[in-house]
PDB file of C-alpha atoms in Angstrom:
ATOM      1  CA  MET A   1     -20.692   1.811  46.203  1.00 73.00           C
ATOM      2  CA  THR A   2     -18.401   2.188  48.820  1.00 83.00           C
ATOM      3  CA  GLN A   3     -18.114   5.739  50.602  1.00 86.00           C
ATOM      4  CA  LYS A   4     -14.430   5.560  49.431  1.00 85.00           C
ATOM      5  CA  ASP A   5     -15.555   5.188  45.737  1.00 83.00           C
ATOM      6  CA  ILE A   6     -18.198   8.178  46.078  1.00 83.00           C
ATOM      7  CA  THR A   7     -15.547  10.421  47.903  1.00 85.00           C
ATOM      8  CA  PHE A   8     -13.225   9.217  44.509  1.00 82.00           C
ATOM      9  CA  VAL A   9     -16.157  10.863  42.202  1.00 81.00           C
ATOM     10  CA  ALA A  10     -16.979  13.776  44.019  1.00 81.00           C
ATOM     11  CA  ASP A  11     -13.327  14.959  43.954  1.00 80.00           C
ATOM     12  CA  PHE A  12     -13.016  14.156  39.940  1.00 76.00           C
ATOM     13  CA  LEU A  13     -16.185  16.414  39.433  1.00 74.00           C
ATOM     14  CA  THR A  14     -15.203  18.984  42.104  1.00 73.00           C
ATOM     15  CA  GLU A  15     -11.242  19.236  40.271  1.00 70.00           C
ATOM     16  CA  HIS A  16     -12.097  18.945  36.602  1.00 66.00           C
ATOM     17  CA  PHE A  17     -16.168  19.999  36.528  1.00 65.00           C
ATOM     18  CA  ASN A  18     -16.272  23.545  38.196  1.00 62.00           C
ATOM     19  CA  GLU A  19     -18.145  26.278  36.261  1.00 64.00           C
ATOM     20  CA  ALA A  20     -15.765  28.515  34.242  1.00 61.00           C
ATOM     21  CA  PRO A  21     -17.833  31.463  32.851  1.00 62.00           C
ATOM     22  CA  GLU A  22     -14.936  32.710  30.633  1.00 64.00           C
ATOM     23  CA  LEU A  23     -15.857  29.619  28.277  1.00 58.00           C
ATOM     24  CA  TYR A  24     -19.785  30.635  28.427  1.00 56.00           C
ATOM     25  CA  ASN A  25     -18.843  31.684  24.810  1.00 62.00           C
ATOM     26  CA  ARG A  26     -17.207  28.774  23.412  1.00 61.00           C
ATOM     27  CA  LYS A  27     -19.742  26.194  21.869  1.00 57.00           C
ATOM     28  CA  GLY A  28     -21.248  25.474  25.098  1.00 49.00           C
ATOM     29  CA  LYS A  29     -18.180  24.136  26.581  1.00 49.00           C
ATOM     30  CA  TYR A  30     -18.691  25.380  30.195  1.00 48.00           C
ATOM     31  CA  PHE A  31     -17.036  23.427  32.388  1.00 51.00           C
ATOM     32  CA  ASN A  32     -13.318  22.200  32.276  1.00 52.00           C
ATOM     33  CA  VAL A  33     -13.176  19.045  30.895  1.00 53.00           C
ATOM     34  CA  GLU A  34     -11.212  15.821  32.174  1.00 62.00           C
ATOM     35  CA  ARG A  35      -7.497  16.922  31.169  1.00 66.00           C
ATOM     36  CA  VAL A  36      -6.437  13.794  29.229  1.00 68.00           C
ATOM     37  CA  GLY A  37      -9.952  13.474  27.131  1.00 72.00           C
ATOM     38  CA  GLN A  38      -9.135  16.950  25.703  1.00 73.00           C
ATOM     39  CA  TYR A  39      -6.338  15.772  23.869  1.00 70.00           C
ATOM     40  CA  LEU A  40      -8.319  12.761  22.220  1.00 71.00           C
ATOM     41  CA  LYS A  41     -11.075  14.588  20.874  1.00 73.00           C
ATOM     42  CA  ASP A  42     -10.600  14.353  16.804  1.00 74.00           C
ATOM     43  CA  GLU A  43     -11.790  18.125  16.146  1.00 76.00           C
ATOM     44  CA  ASP A  44     -10.051  21.252  15.400  1.00 77.00           C
ATOM     45  CA  ASP A  45     -11.213  23.656  18.638  1.00 79.00           C
ATOM     46  CA  ASP A  46      -8.985  24.797  20.513  1.00 81.00           C
ATOM     47  CA  LEU A  47      -8.168  23.002  23.969  1.00 80.00           C
ATOM     48  CA  VAL A  48     -10.309  24.177  26.796  1.00 76.00           C
ATOM     49  CA  SER A  49      -7.720  23.229  29.421  1.00 75.00           C
ATOM     50  CA  PRO A  50      -4.132  23.749  27.472  1.00 78.00           C
ATOM     51  CA  PRO A  51      -1.023  22.836  29.227  1.00 77.00           C
ATOM     52  CA  ASN A  52       0.746  24.957  31.318  1.00 79.00           C
ATOM     53  CA  THR A  53       4.591  24.661  29.757  1.00 79.00           C
ATOM     54  CA  GLU A  54       6.042  26.933  32.040  1.00 84.00           C
ATOM     55  CA  GLY A  55       9.592  25.717  33.242  1.00 84.00           C
ATOM     56  CA  ASN A  56       9.789  22.760  30.807  1.00 85.00           C
ATOM     57  CA  GLN A  57      13.285  22.099  29.699  1.00 88.00           C
ATOM     58  CA  TRP A  58      12.368  21.968  26.187  1.00 85.00           C
ATOM     59  CA  PHE A  59      10.630  25.034  25.353  1.00 84.00           C
ATOM     60  CA  ASN A  60      13.356  26.795  27.549  1.00 87.00           C
ATOM     61  CA  PHE A  61      16.174  25.197  25.678  1.00 89.00           C
ATOM     62  CA  LEU A  62      14.448  26.336  22.301  1.00 85.00           C
ATOM     63  CA  LYS A  63      13.680  29.725  23.349  1.00 84.00           C
ATOM     64  CA  ASP A  64      17.510  30.203  24.404  1.00 88.00           C
ATOM     65  CA  SER A  65      18.458  28.583  21.097  1.00 88.00           C
ATOM     66  CA  THR A  66      19.020  31.037  18.125  1.00 82.00           C
ATOM     67  CA  HIS A  67      19.852  28.082  15.886  1.00 83.00           C
ATOM     68  CA  LEU A  68      16.951  26.048  16.730  1.00 85.00           C
ATOM     69  CA  LYS A  69      14.395  28.440  17.388  1.00 78.00           C
ATOM     70  CA  GLU A  70      13.535  29.002  13.995  1.00 79.00           C
ATOM     71  CA  SER A  71      14.698  25.773  12.186  1.00 83.00           C
ATOM     72  CA  PRO A  72      12.466  24.219   9.822  1.00 82.00           C
ATOM     73  CA  LEU A  73      13.598  20.869  10.536  1.00 82.00           C
ATOM     74  CA  LEU A  74      11.536  21.015  13.970  1.00 83.00           C
ATOM     75  CA  PHE A  75       7.800  20.165  13.740  1.00 78.00           C
ATOM     76  CA  PRO A  76       6.109  22.802  15.065  1.00 76.00           C
ATOM     77  CA  TYR A  77       4.485  22.732  18.611  1.00 77.00           C
ATOM     78  CA  TYR A  78       0.498  23.549  18.753  1.00 81.00           C
ATOM     79  CA  PRO A  79       0.006  23.851  22.505  1.00 79.00           C
ATOM     80  CA  GLU A  80      -3.689  24.537  22.105  1.00 83.00           C
ATOM     81  CA  LYS A  81      -4.624  21.433  19.830  1.00 84.00           C
ATOM     82  CA  SER A  82      -5.571  18.035  20.742  1.00 81.00           C
ATOM     83  CA  LEU A  83      -3.498  14.929  19.562  1.00 81.00           C
ATOM     84  CA  HIS A  84      -5.800  14.211  16.571  1.00 83.00           C
ATOM     85  CA  PHE A  85      -5.259  17.670  15.133  1.00 86.00           C
ATOM     86  CA  VAL A  86      -1.355  17.078  15.588  1.00 85.00           C
ATOM     87  CA  LYS A  87      -1.414  14.091  13.972  1.00 87.00           C
ATOM     88  CA  ARG A  88      -3.623  15.298  10.577  1.00 88.00           C
ATOM     89  CA  GLN A  89      -0.741  17.929  10.448  1.00 87.00           C
ATOM     90  CA  MET A  90       2.165  15.902  10.764  1.00 88.00           C
ATOM     91  CA  GLU A  91       0.519  12.980   8.049  1.00 91.00           C
ATOM     92  CA  GLY A  92       0.105  16.277   5.811  1.00 90.00           C
ATOM     93  CA  ILE A  93       3.888  16.912   5.900  1.00 87.00           C
ATOM     94  CA  ILE A  94       4.805  13.465   5.276  1.00 90.00           C
ATOM     95  CA  ASP A  95       2.617  13.032   2.502  1.00 91.00           C
ATOM     96  CA  GLN A  96       4.466  16.030   0.912  1.00 89.00           C
ATOM     97  CA  CYS A  97       7.535  15.057   1.854  1.00 88.00           C
ATOM     98  CA  LEU A  98       7.075  11.302  -0.045  1.00 91.00           C
ATOM     99  CA  GLN A  99       5.403  12.749  -2.937  1.00 91.00           C
ATOM    100  CA  LYS A 100       8.085  13.957  -4.880  1.00 89.00           C
ATOM    101  CA  PRO A 101      10.517  10.684  -4.459  1.00 90.00           C
ATOM    102  CA  ALA A 102       7.090   8.581  -4.959  1.00 89.00           C
ATOM    103  CA  ASP A 103       6.820  10.268  -8.590  1.00 91.00           C
ATOM    104  CA  VAL A 104      10.386   9.931  -9.709  1.00 90.00           C
ATOM    105  CA  ILE A 105      10.773   6.553  -8.652  1.00 89.00           C
ATOM    106  CA  GLY A 106       7.354   5.644 -10.184  1.00 88.00           C
ATOM    107  CA  ARG A 107       8.424   7.093 -13.406  1.00 89.00           C
ATOM    108  CA  SER A 108      11.528   5.075 -13.433  1.00 87.00           C
ATOM    109  CA  VAL A 109      10.014   1.904 -12.923  1.00 85.00           C
ATOM    110  CA  HIS A 110       8.719  -0.319 -15.587  1.00 81.00           C
ATOM    111  CA  GLN A 111       7.747  -4.103 -16.172  1.00 80.00           C
ATOM    112  CA  ALA A 112      10.820  -6.171 -17.514  1.00 75.00           C
ATOM    113  CA  VAL A 113       9.261  -9.155 -18.192  1.00 75.00           C
ATOM    114  CA  CYS A 114       5.511 -11.201 -17.732  1.00 79.00           C
ATOM    115  CA  MET A 115       5.349 -14.348 -16.696  1.00 78.00           C
ATOM    116  CA  ALA A 116       1.995 -16.566 -16.013  1.00 78.00           C
ATOM    117  CA  LEU A 117       2.180 -18.683 -13.089  1.00 76.00           C
ATOM    118  CA  TYR A 118      -1.227 -19.838 -13.175  1.00 74.00           C
ATOM    119  CA  LYS A 119      -5.167 -18.799 -14.149  1.00 74.00           C
ATOM    120  CA  VAL A 120      -7.786 -18.261 -11.446  1.00 70.00           C
ATOM    121  CA  SER A 121     -11.950 -17.930 -12.066  1.00 68.00           C
ATOM    122  CA  GLN A 122     -13.573 -14.696 -12.596  1.00 68.00           C
ATOM    123  CA  SER A 123     -15.078 -14.931  -8.809  1.00 66.00           C
ATOM    124  CA  GLU A 124     -12.519 -13.168  -6.523  1.00 60.00           C
ATOM    125  CA  ASP A 125     -14.367 -14.863  -3.636  1.00 62.00           C
ATOM    126  CA  SER A 126     -13.467 -18.086  -4.517  1.00 61.00           C
ATOM    127  CA  THR A 127      -9.847 -17.519  -5.412  1.00 58.00           C
ATOM    128  CA  PRO A 128      -7.704 -19.307  -3.437  1.00 63.00           C
ATOM    129  CA  GLN A 129      -4.227 -17.746  -2.420  1.00 66.00           C
ATOM    130  CA  LEU A 130      -1.721 -19.514  -4.357  1.00 71.00           C
ATOM    131  CA  PHE A 131       1.589 -17.664  -4.264  1.00 75.00           C
ATOM    132  CA  LYS A 132       3.356 -17.940  -0.993  1.00 77.00           C
ATOM    133  CA  LEU A 133       6.699 -17.258   0.244  1.00 75.00           C
ATOM    134  CA  PRO A 134       8.054 -14.532  -1.795  1.00 83.00           C
ATOM    135  CA  PHE A 135      11.841 -14.245  -0.873  1.00 87.00           C
ATOM    136  CA  LEU A 136      14.064 -12.192  -3.052  1.00 89.00           C
ATOM    137  CA  TRP A 137      18.099 -12.255  -3.196  1.00 90.00           C
ATOM    138  CA  ASN A 138      20.571 -10.436  -5.588  1.00 91.00           C
ATOM    139  CA  ASP A 139      23.499 -12.033  -6.042  1.00 90.00           C
ATOM    140  CA  LYS A 140      25.900  -8.927  -7.039  1.00 88.00           C
ATOM    141  CA  THR A 141      28.791 -11.056  -7.689  1.00 88.00           C
ATOM    142  CA  SER A 142      26.874 -12.492 -11.266  1.00 86.00           C
ATOM    143  CA  ASN A 143      24.529  -9.430 -11.188  1.00 87.00           C
ATOM    144  CA  LEU A 144      21.498 -11.950 -10.998  1.00 88.00           C
ATOM    145  CA  HIS A 145      18.193 -11.512  -8.877  1.00 89.00           C
ATOM    146  CA  TYR A 146      16.157 -14.472  -7.671  1.00 90.00           C
ATOM    147  CA  VAL A 147      13.099 -15.082  -6.416  1.00 89.00           C
ATOM    148  CA  LEU A 148      12.152 -18.159  -4.311  1.00 89.00           C
ATOM    149  CA  PHE A 149       8.210 -18.629  -3.874  1.00 87.00           C
ATOM    150  CA  THR A 150       5.936 -21.656  -3.581  1.00 83.00           C
ATOM    151  CA  MET A 151       2.609 -22.361  -5.225  1.00 78.00           C
ATOM    152  CA  LEU A 152      -0.166 -23.976  -2.825  1.00 71.00           C
ATOM    153  CA  GLU A 153      -2.990 -26.129  -3.581  1.00 62.00           C
ATOM    154  CA  ASN A 154      -1.507 -29.468  -5.534  1.00 58.00           C
ATOM    155  CA  SER A 155       2.119 -28.449  -5.582  1.00 66.00           C
ATOM    156  CA  ILE A 156       2.899 -27.817  -1.843  1.00 70.00           C
ATOM    157  CA  SER A 157       6.009 -30.588  -1.930  1.00 79.00           C
ATOM    158  CA  LYS A 158       7.912 -27.644  -4.626  1.00 83.00           C
ATOM    159  CA  ILE A 159       9.272 -24.670  -4.360  1.00 86.00           C
ATOM    160  CA  HIS A 160      10.107 -22.452  -7.540  1.00 87.00           C
ATOM    161  CA  ILE A 161      13.052 -20.333  -8.055  1.00 90.00           C
ATOM    162  CA  LEU A 162      12.982 -17.593 -10.633  1.00 88.00           C
ATOM    163  CA  ARG A 163      16.171 -16.154 -11.920  1.00 88.00           C
ATOM    164  CA  ARG A 164      16.744 -12.718 -13.577  1.00 87.00           C
ATOM    165  CA  HIS A 165      19.475 -10.206 -14.837  1.00 86.00           C
ATOM    166  CA  THR A 166      19.460  -7.513 -13.153  1.00 83.00           C
ATOM    167  CA  ASP A 167      20.440  -5.278 -16.025  1.00 82.00           C
ATOM    168  CA  THR A 168      16.802  -5.289 -18.485  1.00 74.00           C
ATOM    169  CA  SER A 169      19.153  -4.041 -21.469  1.00 75.00           C
ATOM    170  CA  ARG A 170      21.388  -7.165 -21.287  1.00 73.00           C
ATOM    171  CA  SER A 171      19.757 -10.341 -23.159  1.00 67.00           C
ATOM    172  CA  PHE A 172      19.954 -13.024 -20.655  1.00 63.00           C
ATOM    173  CA  SER A 173      17.664 -16.250 -20.712  1.00 68.00           C
ATOM    174  CA  ASN A 174      15.173 -15.828 -17.741  1.00 66.00           C
ATOM    175  CA  GLY A 175      15.161 -19.253 -15.630  1.00 82.00           C
ATOM    176  CA  ILE A 176      12.254 -20.486 -13.581  1.00 85.00           C
ATOM    177  CA  LEU A 177      12.364 -24.375 -12.326  1.00 85.00           C
ATOM    178  CA  ALA A 178      10.603 -26.267  -9.562  1.00 85.00           C
ATOM    179  CA  VAL A 179      12.454 -28.425  -7.083  1.00 85.00           C
ATOM    180  CA  GLU A 180      10.253 -31.037  -5.815  1.00 83.00           C
ATOM    181  CA  PHE A 181      10.737 -32.642  -2.278  1.00 80.00           C
ATOM    182  CA  GLY A 182       8.223 -34.967  -2.097  1.00 68.00           C
ATOM    183  CA  ASN A 183       9.622 -38.621  -0.533  1.00 64.00           C
ATOM    184  CA  PHE A 184      13.268 -37.761  -1.266  1.00 59.00           C
ATOM    185  CA  LEU A 185      14.369 -38.505   1.989  1.00 57.00           C
ATOM    186  CA  ASN A 186      12.806 -42.331   2.331  1.00 54.00           C
ATOM    187  CA  ASN A 187      15.533 -44.524   3.500  1.00 54.00           C
ATOM    188  CA  SER A 188      15.086 -46.994   0.773  1.00 51.00           C
ATOM    189  CA  ILE A 189      13.219 -47.564  -2.506  1.00 50.00           C
ATOM    190  CA  ASN A 190      11.042 -50.106  -1.012  1.00 51.00           C
ATOM    191  CA  GLU A 191       9.400 -47.431   0.936  1.00 51.00           C
ATOM    192  CA  SER A 192       6.136 -46.275   0.011  1.00 52.00           C
ATOM    193  CA  SER A 193       5.967 -43.043  -1.768  1.00 50.00           C
ATOM    194  CA  ASP A 194       3.231 -41.855   0.234  1.00 51.00           C
ATOM    195  CA  SER A 195       4.764 -42.776   3.638  1.00 55.00           C
ATOM    196  CA  ARG A 196       6.708 -40.038   3.919  1.00 63.00           C
ATOM    197  CA  CYS A 197       6.501 -36.962   1.664  1.00 74.00           C
ATOM    198  CA  TYR A 198       7.669 -33.561   2.597  1.00 80.00           C
ATOM    199  CA  SER A 199       6.223 -29.836   2.120  1.00 81.00           C
ATOM    200  CA  CYS A 200       7.948 -26.405   2.303  1.00 83.00           C
ATOM    201  CA  LEU A 201       7.294 -24.491   5.451  1.00 83.00           C
ATOM    202  CA  ASP A 202       9.732 -21.784   4.556  1.00 85.00           C
ATOM    203  CA  ALA A 203      13.108 -21.423   2.085  1.00 87.00           C
ATOM    204  CA  HIS A 204      15.881 -18.522   2.182  1.00 90.00           C
ATOM    205  CA  PHE A 205      18.796 -17.969   0.575  1.00 91.00           C
ATOM    206  CA  TYR A 206      21.522 -18.831   2.588  1.00 92.00           C
ATOM    207  CA  ASP A 207      23.988 -17.047   0.361  1.00 91.00           C
ATOM    208  CA  ASP A 208      24.707 -16.627  -3.411  1.00 90.00           C
ATOM    209  CA  GLU A 209      25.039 -20.483  -3.957  1.00 91.00           C
ATOM    210  CA  THR A 210      22.727 -22.297  -1.450  1.00 92.00           C
ATOM    211  CA  VAL A 211      19.110 -22.276  -0.932  1.00 91.00           C
ATOM    212  CA  THR A 212      17.906 -23.224   2.962  1.00 92.00           C
ATOM    213  CA  VAL A 213      14.447 -24.711   3.261  1.00 89.00           C
ATOM    214  CA  VAL A 214      12.547 -25.947   6.104  1.00 88.00           C
ATOM    215  CA  LEU A 215      10.460 -28.996   5.447  1.00 86.00           C
ATOM    216  CA  LYS A 216       7.694 -30.744   7.221  1.00 83.00           C
ATOM    217  CA  GLU A 217       6.472 -34.027   7.051  1.00 79.00           C
ATOM    218  CA  SER A 218       2.980 -34.344   5.403  1.00 71.00           C
ATOM    219  CA  VAL A 219       1.228 -36.955   7.264  1.00 68.00           C
ATOM    220  CA  GLN A 220      -1.696 -36.111   9.813  1.00 63.00           C
ATOM    221  CA  GLN A 221      -0.128 -37.384  13.049  1.00 62.00           C
ATOM    222  CA  GLU A 222       1.490 -36.118  16.124  1.00 63.00           C
ATOM    223  CA  GLY A 223       5.708 -35.723  16.385  1.00 61.00           C
ATOM    224  CA  LYS A 224       5.607 -34.611  12.474  1.00 66.00           C
ATOM    225  CA  GLU A 225       9.301 -34.305  11.365  1.00 77.00           C
ATOM    226  CA  ARG A 226      10.968 -30.972  10.526  1.00 83.00           C
ATOM    227  CA  ILE A 227      14.007 -31.063   8.608  1.00 85.00           C
ATOM    228  CA  LEU A 228      16.477 -28.068   7.989  1.00 89.00           C
ATOM    229  CA  ALA A 229      17.965 -28.730   4.334  1.00 88.00           C
ATOM    230  CA  GLN A 230      20.332 -27.039   2.690  1.00 90.00           C
ATOM    231  CA  LEU A 231      20.333 -27.007  -1.209  1.00 88.00           C
ATOM    232  CA  PRO A 232      23.383 -26.021  -3.393  1.00 90.00           C
ATOM    233  CA  LEU A 233      21.931 -23.884  -6.124  1.00 85.00           C
ATOM    234  CA  SER A 234      23.765 -25.770  -8.945  1.00 84.00           C
TER     235      SER A 234
END
């Protein structure tokens, strides 16, 4: 260490770890702890060196404001507590605010339809991820709800479209279909079916009548083609 480094350490100890007899009865904290670290301790004890709020514009503004001083909309300030304590207090209040909406929404949600898409093995460890890219679209004109998704494993060249009426009380035929890209972009019927096969990277609704898909060439080589295609829903 250089003499400069030693001086820095000595100045730090002198400034932050002076003896403080008034703290002798505070769980053995006999020193003025480093002022930043005390805010990060995960404990409910008061800060050893609370901040000086004198001259703080925000506190002066609140003190002089008749309406804001006792406003329930302002989160209370705890100048003697660490950030961990304030964080727990805030989380408790947020949970309390969200509990009622969660209960109301939870009671209003019910299963409208159930479709089995695939079966998996009993062992969860060996279960592959088969469901990908779920994208939702609501056609407000026709009151139809669509879900776009792909199934991995042996059907990577397909996207699936599920259709459901938004009014569950109405009788409407649910529709689910798969669009397979495969080698539909081959230049001629003489091309090998395996020469240019495409899989779906992403799929979104462009508007109520059009689906946009990003395709990639499935062959293992550099410079794979990427294709942006728009398909009419009809």
